[in-house]
mmCIF file of C-alpha atoms in Angstrom:
data_model
loop_
_atom_site.group_PDB
_atom_site.id
_atom_site.type_symbol
_atom_site.label_atom_id
_atom_site.label_comp_id
_atom_site.label_asym_id
_atom_site.label_seq_id
_atom_site.Cartn_x
_atom_site.Cartn_y
_atom_site.Cartn_z
ATOM 1 C CA MET A 63 -104.375 181.262 184.445
ATOM 2 C CA LYS A 64 -105.227 179.967 187.928
ATOM 3 C CA GLY A 65 -107.698 182.816 188.435
ATOM 4 C CA LEU A 66 -109.902 181.619 185.467
ATOM 5 C CA PHE A 67 -110.860 178.501 187.120
ATOM 6 C CA LYS A 68 -111.690 179.445 190.668
ATOM 7 C CA SER A 69 -113.899 176.779 192.243
ATOM 8 C CA LYS A 70 -117.444 177.761 192.793
ATOM 9 C CA PRO A 71 -118.216 178.546 196.376
ATOM 10 C CA ARG A 72 -120.042 175.656 198.109
ATOM 11 C CA THR A 73 -123.723 176.255 199.014
ATOM 12 C CA PRO A 74 -124.860 175.228 202.524
ATOM 13 C CA ALA A 75 -126.483 172.219 200.931
ATOM 14 C CA ASP A 76 -123.285 171.385 199.425
ATOM 15 C CA VAL A 77 -121.417 171.238 202.722
ATOM 16 C CA VAL A 78 -124.220 169.014 204.071
ATOM 17 C CA ARG A 79 -124.007 166.607 201.165
ATOM 18 C CA GLN A 80 -120.305 166.447 201.390
ATOM 19 C CA THR A 81 -120.360 165.795 205.160
ATOM 20 C CA ARG A 82 -122.815 163.071 204.419
ATOM 21 C CA GLU A 83 -120.571 161.321 202.071
ATOM 22 C CA ILE A 84 -117.614 161.285 204.419
ATOM 23 C CA LEU A 85 -119.756 159.969 207.271
ATOM 24 C CA VAL A 86 -121.126 157.050 204.877
ATOM 25 C CA PHE A 87 -117.472 156.366 204.176
ATOM 26 C CA LEU A 88 -116.518 156.315 207.811
ATOM 27 C CA ASP A 89 -119.540 154.138 208.721
ATOM 28 C CA LEU A 90 -118.659 151.687 206.087
ATOM 29 C CA HIS A 91 -115.138 151.544 206.830
ATOM 30 C CA SER A 92 -115.492 151.683 210.579
ATOM 31 C CA GLY A 93 -113.858 148.348 211.387
ATOM 32 C CA SER A 94 -111.151 148.271 208.655
ATOM 33 C CA ARG A 95 -107.482 148.825 209.519
ATOM 34 C CA GLY A 96 -106.051 149.657 206.276
ATOM 35 C CA GLY A 97 -106.042 152.873 204.359
ATOM 36 C CA ASP A 98 -105.246 154.996 207.444
ATOM 37 C CA ALA A 99 -103.976 157.796 205.437
ATOM 38 C CA LYS A 100 -107.171 158.026 203.359
ATOM 39 C CA ARG A 101 -109.063 157.896 206.612
ATOM 40 C CA GLU A 102 -107.032 160.469 208.298
ATOM 41 C CA GLU A 103 -107.668 162.676 205.170
ATOM 42 C CA LYS A 104 -111.482 162.217 205.368
ATOM 43 C CA MET A 105 -111.386 163.027 209.198
ATOM 44 C CA ALA A 106 -109.657 166.399 208.570
ATOM 45 C CA GLU A 107 -112.094 167.261 205.797
ATOM 46 C CA LEU A 108 -114.961 166.137 208.010
ATOM 47 C CA SER A 109 -113.812 168.459 210.827
ATOM 48 C CA LYS A 110 -113.589 171.361 208.393
ATOM 49 C CA ASN A 111 -117.143 170.594 207.229
ATOM 50 C CA ILE A 112 -118.753 170.373 210.514
ATOM 51 C CA ARG A 113 -116.959 173.549 211.699
ATOM 52 C CA GLU A 114 -118.361 175.234 208.481
ATOM 53 C CA LEU A 115 -121.854 174.016 209.278
ATOM 54 C CA LYS A 116 -121.455 175.406 212.867
ATOM 55 C CA CYS A 117 -120.329 178.860 211.251
ATOM 56 C CA ILE A 118 -123.386 179.036 208.946
ATOM 57 C CA LEU A 119 -125.802 178.015 211.731
ATOM 58 C CA TYR A 120 -124.372 180.350 214.655
ATOM 59 C CA GLY A 121 -122.542 183.055 212.503
ATOM 60 C CA ASN A 122 -118.707 183.540 212.493
ATOM 61 C CA GLY A 123 -118.281 186.275 215.230
ATOM 62 C CA GLU A 124 -118.074 188.975 212.552
ATOM 63 C CA SER A 125 -121.377 188.370 210.866
ATOM 64 C CA GLU A 126 -124.765 187.102 212.067
ATOM 65 C CA PRO A 127 -126.240 183.732 210.526
ATOM 66 C CA VAL A 128 -128.219 184.284 207.268
ATOM 67 C CA THR A 129 -131.783 182.884 207.573
ATOM 68 C CA GLU A 130 -131.823 181.480 203.885
ATOM 69 C CA ALA A 131 -128.501 179.561 204.361
ATOM 70 C CA CYS A 132 -129.744 178.121 207.669
ATOM 71 C CA ALA A 133 -132.958 177.025 205.955
ATOM 72 C CA GLN A 134 -131.043 175.358 203.101
ATOM 73 C CA LEU A 135 -128.638 173.583 205.393
ATOM 74 C CA THR A 136 -131.536 172.389 207.631
ATOM 75 C CA GLN A 137 -133.625 171.202 204.646
ATOM 76 C CA GLU A 138 -130.636 169.097 203.141
ATOM 77 C CA PHE A 139 -129.557 167.880 206.705
ATOM 78 C CA PHE A 140 -133.066 166.275 207.353
ATOM 79 C CA ARG A 141 -133.688 165.293 203.679
ATOM 80 C CA GLU A 142 -131.698 162.054 204.420
ATOM 81 C CA ASN A 143 -129.955 160.321 207.312
ATOM 82 C CA THR A 144 -127.276 163.008 208.135
ATOM 83 C CA LEU A 145 -128.361 163.242 211.677
ATOM 84 C CA ARG A 146 -128.233 159.512 212.231
ATOM 85 C CA LEU A 147 -124.825 159.160 210.578
ATOM 86 C CA LEU A 148 -123.408 162.007 212.598
ATOM 87 C CA ILE A 149 -124.649 160.605 215.805
ATOM 88 C CA ILE A 150 -123.612 157.034 215.074
ATOM 89 C CA CYS A 151 -120.149 158.281 213.920
ATOM 90 C CA LEU A 152 -119.506 160.699 216.781
ATOM 91 C CA PRO A 153 -117.304 158.324 218.865
ATOM 92 C CA LYS A 154 -114.956 158.193 215.870
ATOM 93 C CA LEU A 155 -114.589 162.072 215.736
ATOM 94 C CA ASN A 156 -111.751 163.888 217.777
ATOM 95 C CA LEU A 157 -112.926 166.044 220.536
ATOM 96 C CA GLU A 158 -113.177 169.336 219.141
ATOM 97 C CA THR A 159 -115.204 167.922 216.287
ATOM 98 C CA ARG A 160 -117.578 166.206 218.602
ATOM 99 C CA LYS A 161 -118.030 169.597 220.320
ATOM 100 C CA ASP A 162 -118.705 171.282 216.880
ATOM 101 C CA ALA A 163 -121.063 168.519 216.059
ATOM 102 C CA THR A 164 -122.991 168.654 219.396
ATOM 103 C CA GLN A 165 -123.463 172.442 218.703
ATOM 104 C CA VAL A 166 -124.625 171.841 215.235
ATOM 105 C CA VAL A 167 -127.373 169.157 216.513
ATOM 106 C CA ALA A 168 -128.446 171.470 219.103
ATOM 107 C CA ASN A 169 -129.008 174.566 216.845
ATOM 108 C CA LEU A 170 -130.817 172.299 214.121
ATOM 109 C CA GLN A 171 -133.425 171.389 216.834
ATOM 110 C CA ARG A 172 -134.654 175.064 216.576
ATOM 111 C CA GLN A 173 -134.600 175.677 212.949
ATOM 112 C CA GLN A 174 -137.701 175.946 211.003
ATOM 113 C CA VAL A 175 -138.184 175.092 207.294
ATOM 114 C CA SER A 176 -141.574 176.295 205.828
ATOM 115 C CA SER A 177 -142.892 177.199 209.333
ATOM 116 C CA LYS A 178 -142.054 173.629 210.614
ATOM 117 C CA ILE A 179 -139.396 172.261 212.990
ATOM 118 C CA ALA A 180 -137.809 169.793 210.788
ATOM 119 C CA ALA A 181 -135.928 168.242 213.553
ATOM 120 C CA SER A 182 -138.962 167.342 215.324
ATOM 121 C CA GLU A 183 -140.705 165.557 212.298
ATOM 122 C CA TYR A 184 -137.438 163.751 211.509
ATOM 123 C CA LEU A 185 -136.938 162.454 215.158
ATOM 124 C CA GLU A 186 -140.615 161.281 215.235
ATOM 125 C CA SER A 187 -139.886 158.971 212.531
ATOM 126 C CA ASN A 188 -136.414 157.897 213.845
ATOM 127 C CA LYS A 189 -137.122 157.564 217.662
ATOM 128 C CA ASP A 190 -134.516 154.930 217.969
ATOM 129 C CA LEU A 191 -131.919 157.644 217.828
ATOM 130 C CA LEU A 192 -133.131 158.645 221.267
ATOM 131 C CA ASP A 193 -132.359 155.203 222.485
ATOM 132 C CA THR A 194 -128.651 155.556 221.303
ATOM 133 C CA LEU A 195 -128.421 159.084 222.911
ATOM 134 C CA ILE A 196 -129.744 157.929 226.164
ATOM 135 C CA SER A 197 -127.342 154.740 226.354
ATOM 136 C CA GLY A 198 -124.492 157.181 225.622
ATOM 137 C CA TYR A 199 -124.594 157.741 229.480
ATOM 138 C CA GLU A 200 -122.790 154.414 229.631
ATOM 139 C CA ASN A 201 -119.916 155.452 227.492
ATOM 140 C CA MET A 202 -117.603 157.965 229.431
ATOM 141 C CA ASP A 203 -115.982 159.219 226.042
ATOM 142 C CA ILE A 204 -119.309 160.618 224.555
ATOM 143 C CA ALA A 205 -121.758 160.826 227.335
ATOM 144 C CA LEU A 206 -121.554 164.562 227.747
ATOM 145 C CA HIS A 207 -121.928 165.069 224.118
ATOM 146 C CA TYR A 208 -124.855 162.714 223.653
ATOM 147 C CA GLY A 209 -126.345 164.112 226.832
ATOM 148 C CA ALA A 210 -126.260 167.671 225.343
ATOM 149 C CA MET A 211 -127.854 166.562 222.189
ATOM 150 C CA LEU A 212 -130.652 164.659 224.215
ATOM 151 C CA ARG A 213 -131.681 167.625 226.120
ATOM 152 C CA GLU A 214 -131.884 169.746 222.961
ATOM 153 C CA CYS A 215 -134.074 167.038 221.323
ATOM 154 C CA ILE A 216 -136.528 166.797 224.230
ATOM 155 C CA ARG A 217 -137.339 170.333 223.648
ATOM 156 C CA HIS A 218 -140.017 168.843 221.290
ATOM 157 C CA GLN A 219 -142.831 167.570 223.431
ATOM 158 C CA SER A 220 -143.434 164.294 221.371
ATOM 159 C CA ILE A 221 -139.934 163.338 221.827
ATOM 160 C CA ALA A 222 -139.961 164.010 225.550
ATOM 161 C CA ARG A 223 -143.010 162.051 225.761
ATOM 162 C CA TYR A 224 -141.369 159.115 223.975
ATOM 163 C CA VAL A 225 -138.590 159.229 226.579
ATOM 164 C CA LEU A 226 -140.778 159.433 229.462
ATOM 165 C CA GLU A 227 -142.948 156.414 228.275
ATOM 166 C CA SER A 228 -139.959 154.169 227.719
ATOM 167 C CA ASP A 229 -138.041 151.919 229.779
ATOM 168 C CA HIS A 230 -135.119 154.360 229.629
ATOM 169 C CA MET A 231 -136.770 156.483 232.430
ATOM 170 C CA LYS A 232 -135.828 153.722 234.953
ATOM 171 C CA LYS A 233 -132.135 153.823 233.878
ATOM 172 C CA PHE A 234 -131.827 157.633 234.782
ATOM 173 C CA PHE A 235 -131.890 156.404 238.535
ATOM 174 C CA ASP A 236 -128.593 154.624 237.817
ATOM 175 C CA TYR A 237 -127.192 157.422 235.659
ATOM 176 C CA ILE A 238 -127.686 160.173 238.181
ATOM 177 C CA GLN A 239 -125.692 157.947 240.697
ATOM 178 C CA LEU A 240 -122.632 157.289 238.232
ATOM 179 C CA PRO A 241 -119.509 157.654 240.043
ATOM 180 C CA ASN A 242 -118.150 160.096 237.292
ATOM 181 C CA PHE A 243 -119.430 163.525 238.722
ATOM 182 C CA ASP A 244 -119.804 165.052 235.285
ATOM 183 C CA ILE A 245 -121.783 162.457 233.682
ATOM 184 C CA ALA A 246 -123.989 162.149 236.788
ATOM 185 C CA SER A 247 -124.538 165.768 236.869
ATOM 186 C CA ASP A 248 -125.299 165.781 233.074
ATOM 187 C CA ALA A 249 -127.852 162.824 233.667
ATOM 188 C CA SER A 250 -129.417 164.799 236.376
ATOM 189 C CA ALA A 251 -129.839 167.805 234.269
ATOM 190 C CA THR A 252 -131.509 165.754 231.542
ATOM 191 C CA PHE A 253 -133.800 164.099 234.143
ATOM 192 C CA LYS A 254 -134.969 167.490 235.642
ATOM 193 C CA GLU A 255 -135.722 168.686 231.970
ATOM 194 C CA LEU A 256 -137.955 165.721 231.249
ATOM 195 C CA LEU A 257 -139.795 166.224 234.431
ATOM 196 C CA THR A 258 -140.331 169.786 234.217
ATOM 197 C CA ARG A 259 -140.502 171.142 230.669
ATOM 198 C CA HIS A 260 -143.552 169.923 229.202
ATOM 199 C CA LYS A 261 -145.944 170.468 231.995
ATOM 200 C CA ALA A 262 -149.162 168.401 230.703
ATOM 201 C CA THR A 263 -147.056 165.402 229.456
ATOM 202 C CA VAL A 264 -145.121 165.218 233.037
ATOM 203 C CA ALA A 265 -148.676 165.374 234.721
ATOM 204 C CA GLU A 266 -149.726 162.604 232.662
ATOM 205 C CA PHE A 267 -146.592 160.554 233.099
ATOM 206 C CA LEU A 268 -146.530 161.042 236.781
ATOM 207 C CA SER A 269 -150.104 160.129 237.196
ATOM 208 C CA ARG A 270 -149.590 156.882 235.157
ATOM 209 C CA ASN A 271 -146.541 155.837 236.689
ATOM 210 C CA TYR A 272 -146.849 157.177 240.319
ATOM 211 C CA ASP A 273 -146.204 153.953 242.166
ATOM 212 C CA TRP A 274 -143.001 152.950 240.640
ATOM 213 C CA PHE A 275 -141.609 156.362 239.976
ATOM 214 C CA PHE A 276 -141.971 157.767 243.508
ATOM 215 C CA SER A 277 -140.777 154.364 245.116
ATOM 216 C CA GLU A 278 -137.610 154.773 243.019
ATOM 217 C CA PHE A 279 -137.381 158.424 243.671
ATOM 218 C CA ASN A 280 -137.895 158.133 247.540
ATOM 219 C CA SER A 281 -135.579 155.043 248.030
ATOM 220 C CA ARG A 282 -132.866 155.796 245.635
ATOM 221 C CA LEU A 283 -132.514 159.766 245.411
ATOM 222 C CA LEU A 284 -134.017 160.952 248.557
ATOM 223 C CA SER A 285 -132.422 158.409 250.576
ATOM 224 C CA SER A 286 -129.011 158.605 248.830
ATOM 225 C CA THR A 287 -125.806 159.058 250.875
ATOM 226 C CA ASN A 288 -124.464 161.306 248.266
ATOM 227 C CA TYR A 289 -124.985 165.139 249.269
ATOM 228 C CA ILE A 290 -125.427 166.328 245.603
ATOM 229 C CA THR A 291 -127.871 163.624 244.653
ATOM 230 C CA LYS A 292 -129.849 163.986 247.499
ATOM 231 C CA ARG A 293 -130.044 167.977 247.383
ATOM 232 C CA GLN A 294 -130.879 167.977 243.595
ATOM 233 C CA ALA A 295 -133.682 165.290 244.156
ATOM 234 C CA ILE A 296 -135.430 167.132 246.967
ATOM 235 C CA LYS A 297 -135.161 170.425 244.845
ATOM 236 C CA LEU A 298 -136.675 168.593 241.899
ATOM 237 C CA LEU A 299 -139.429 167.125 244.102
ATOM 238 C CA GLY A 300 -140.413 170.461 245.234
ATOM 239 C CA ASP A 301 -140.410 171.926 241.750
ATOM 240 C CA MET A 302 -142.723 169.119 240.640
ATOM 241 C CA LEU A 303 -145.238 169.083 243.425
ATOM 242 C CA LEU A 304 -145.365 172.814 243.569
ATOM 243 C CA ASP A 305 -146.345 173.018 239.840
ATOM 244 C CA ARG A 306 -149.986 173.735 239.352
ATOM 245 C CA SER A 307 -150.238 171.094 236.627
ATOM 246 C CA ASN A 308 -149.229 168.372 238.954
ATOM 247 C CA SER A 309 -151.630 169.295 241.758
ATOM 248 C CA THR A 310 -153.338 165.674 241.666
ATOM 249 C CA VAL A 311 -150.031 164.060 241.998
ATOM 250 C CA MET A 312 -148.999 166.441 244.888
ATOM 251 C CA MET A 313 -152.367 165.541 246.801
ATOM 252 C CA ARG A 314 -151.419 161.964 246.394
ATOM 253 C CA TYR A 315 -148.101 162.405 247.652
ATOM 254 C CA VAL A 316 -148.879 164.317 250.670
ATOM 255 C CA SER A 317 -151.401 161.737 251.615
ATOM 256 C CA SER A 318 -148.730 159.171 252.270
ATOM 257 C CA LYS A 319 -147.288 158.764 255.739
ATOM 258 C CA ASP A 320 -144.215 157.026 254.421
ATOM 259 C CA ASN A 321 -143.563 160.187 252.301
ATOM 260 C CA LEU A 322 -144.104 162.345 255.413
ATOM 261 C CA MET A 323 -141.507 160.196 257.443
ATOM 262 C CA ILE A 324 -138.977 160.706 254.719
ATOM 263 C CA LEU A 325 -139.520 164.477 254.827
ATOM 264 C CA MET A 326 -139.283 164.665 258.472
ATOM 265 C CA ASN A 327 -136.003 162.821 258.320
ATOM 266 C CA LEU A 328 -134.608 165.216 255.781
ATOM 267 C CA LEU A 329 -135.648 168.240 257.941
ATOM 268 C CA ARG A 330 -133.148 166.827 260.374
ATOM 269 C CA ASP A 331 -130.343 166.461 257.851
ATOM 270 C CA SER A 332 -126.902 167.735 258.697
ATOM 271 C CA SER A 333 -127.173 170.172 255.674
ATOM 272 C CA LYS A 334 -128.958 173.464 256.033
ATOM 273 C CA ASN A 335 -129.573 173.581 252.319
ATOM 274 C CA ILE A 336 -131.263 170.109 252.302
ATOM 275 C CA GLN A 337 -133.276 171.148 255.361
ATOM 276 C CA ILE A 338 -134.460 174.253 253.462
ATOM 277 C CA GLU A 339 -135.316 172.330 250.331
ATOM 278 C CA ALA A 340 -137.295 169.731 252.524
ATOM 279 C CA PHE A 341 -139.113 172.363 254.388
ATOM 280 C CA HIS A 342 -140.722 173.445 251.018
ATOM 281 C CA VAL A 343 -142.131 170.066 250.486
ATOM 282 C CA PHE A 344 -143.019 169.351 254.161
ATOM 283 C CA LYS A 345 -145.107 172.568 254.226
ATOM 284 C CA LEU A 346 -147.399 170.957 251.737
ATOM 285 C CA PHE A 347 -148.275 168.123 254.150
ATOM 286 C CA ALA A 348 -148.809 170.726 256.778
ATOM 287 C CA ALA A 349 -151.052 172.965 254.734
ATOM 288 C CA ASN A 350 -153.093 170.267 253.291
ATOM 289 C CA LYS A 351 -156.835 170.942 254.589
ATOM 290 C CA ASN A 352 -157.671 167.343 253.927
ATOM 291 C CA LYS A 353 -155.031 165.451 255.933
ATOM 292 C CA THR A 354 -155.644 161.725 256.282
ATOM 293 C CA THR A 355 -155.938 160.554 259.902
ATOM 294 C CA GLU A 356 -152.539 158.841 259.671
ATOM 295 C CA ILE A 357 -150.725 162.158 258.510
ATOM 296 C CA ALA A 358 -152.539 164.107 261.301
ATOM 297 C CA ASN A 359 -151.672 161.568 263.974
ATOM 298 C CA ILE A 360 -147.796 161.672 262.935
ATOM 299 C CA LEU A 361 -147.827 165.481 263.085
ATOM 300 C CA VAL A 362 -149.790 165.476 266.497
ATOM 301 C CA THR A 363 -147.343 162.689 267.882
ATOM 302 C CA ASN A 364 -144.398 164.980 266.811
ATOM 303 C CA ARG A 365 -145.920 168.156 267.405
ATOM 304 C CA SER A 366 -143.660 169.447 270.287
ATOM 305 C CA LYS A 367 -140.341 168.400 268.515
ATOM 306 C CA LEU A 368 -141.708 170.062 265.349
ATOM 307 C CA LEU A 369 -142.671 173.219 266.934
ATOM 308 C CA ARG A 370 -139.348 173.367 268.864
ATOM 309 C CA PHE A 371 -137.416 172.780 265.573
ATOM 310 C CA PHE A 372 -139.295 175.583 263.642
ATOM 311 C CA ALA A 373 -138.795 178.054 266.282
ATOM 312 C CA GLY A 374 -135.100 177.846 265.788
ATOM 313 C CA PHE A 375 -135.174 177.297 262.012
ATOM 314 C CA LYS A 376 -133.568 180.206 260.324
ATOM 315 C CA ILE A 377 -131.937 180.979 256.984
ATOM 316 C CA ASP A 378 -128.940 183.099 256.394
ATOM 317 C CA LYS A 379 -130.570 185.840 254.328
ATOM 318 C CA GLU A 380 -134.024 187.633 254.949
ATOM 319 C CA ASP A 381 -136.658 186.022 253.247
ATOM 320 C CA GLU A 382 -140.252 187.312 253.922
ATOM 321 C CA GLN A 383 -141.889 184.438 251.881
ATOM 322 C CA PHE A 384 -139.853 181.788 254.031
ATOM 323 C CA GLU A 385 -140.858 183.317 257.170
ATOM 324 C CA ALA A 386 -144.568 183.513 256.230
ATOM 325 C CA ASP A 387 -144.459 179.906 255.078
ATOM 326 C CA LYS A 388 -142.896 178.907 258.493
ATOM 327 C CA GLU A 389 -145.452 180.939 260.559
ATOM 328 C CA GLN A 390 -148.256 179.195 258.597
ATOM 329 C CA VAL A 391 -146.841 175.533 259.247
ATOM 330 C CA ILE A 392 -146.332 176.438 262.945
ATOM 331 C CA LYS A 393 -149.922 177.489 263.073
ATOM 332 C CA GLU A 394 -151.297 174.487 261.188
ATOM 333 C CA ILE A 395 -149.297 172.260 263.468
ATOM 334 C CA SER A 396 -150.356 173.983 266.641
ATOM 335 C CA ALA A 397 -154.121 173.972 265.609
ATOM 336 C CA LEU A 398 -154.080 170.003 265.229
#
């Protein structure tokens, strides 16, 4: 008789609804100590559901994801507050389920419903969720999961703009220097994404926030005693200044004698890698046809030292572009 009453297979929307119901239960009973057996049962069910959501979105290894199923799942997911509940309840989940949930949230940032990115629209109306994700860097247990979710969310330009314009940007200077290497690296990856992905938004942010941003950047990152922090910072500075969208900011940066002194000190760093990254920024000062008097004076005063340094400045592998840039810098300094 069993065969006559087979349960109807769940649709993607059913899986989302059942996931949401369990998350609501967990959220409501977050402080309760009683009913542990029921709670454990719900947790096991939730893990299974989130794993199923992941399979629908990514495929299961044997079959590719089905577009219609993904669209149904996405529509139901953002119809109500499932994303909010999942983010809030993430610290209560076990490690494997957190990983699955992070992958589900990441995938949903790219899913379209009726030619629109549903996640972007939802996040625009629920920007406080970004505050929750960013402050996750202060909690070791969830920092990497929230960090991965955050990087996917800032794929949307309006969301990246919200983060850039918020007070959270100042916190990244702390997060990048956290003692936990993995969390500091994750925060650094998010910081880089914020400052390089959406060109026009980044250019606007840097122009408006030039003074405080580069003051922090120079004093806390470029002057850090931590090798990795310093190397990543000088590389990022080069990426930002060499981007055409930031040409106005670049001209302002290379007109500052304080910035030039920092770069000249980095050229003398004990690490060859930092020297090379510093060179890519220093060459912008040398190549600037409209050098301020202060900049020209500093370069003239240090001309013999700089020329001697560049004469012996080599990199391990042959690089025609590097050699051409170096020749140009030598020519510019010699001609002053």
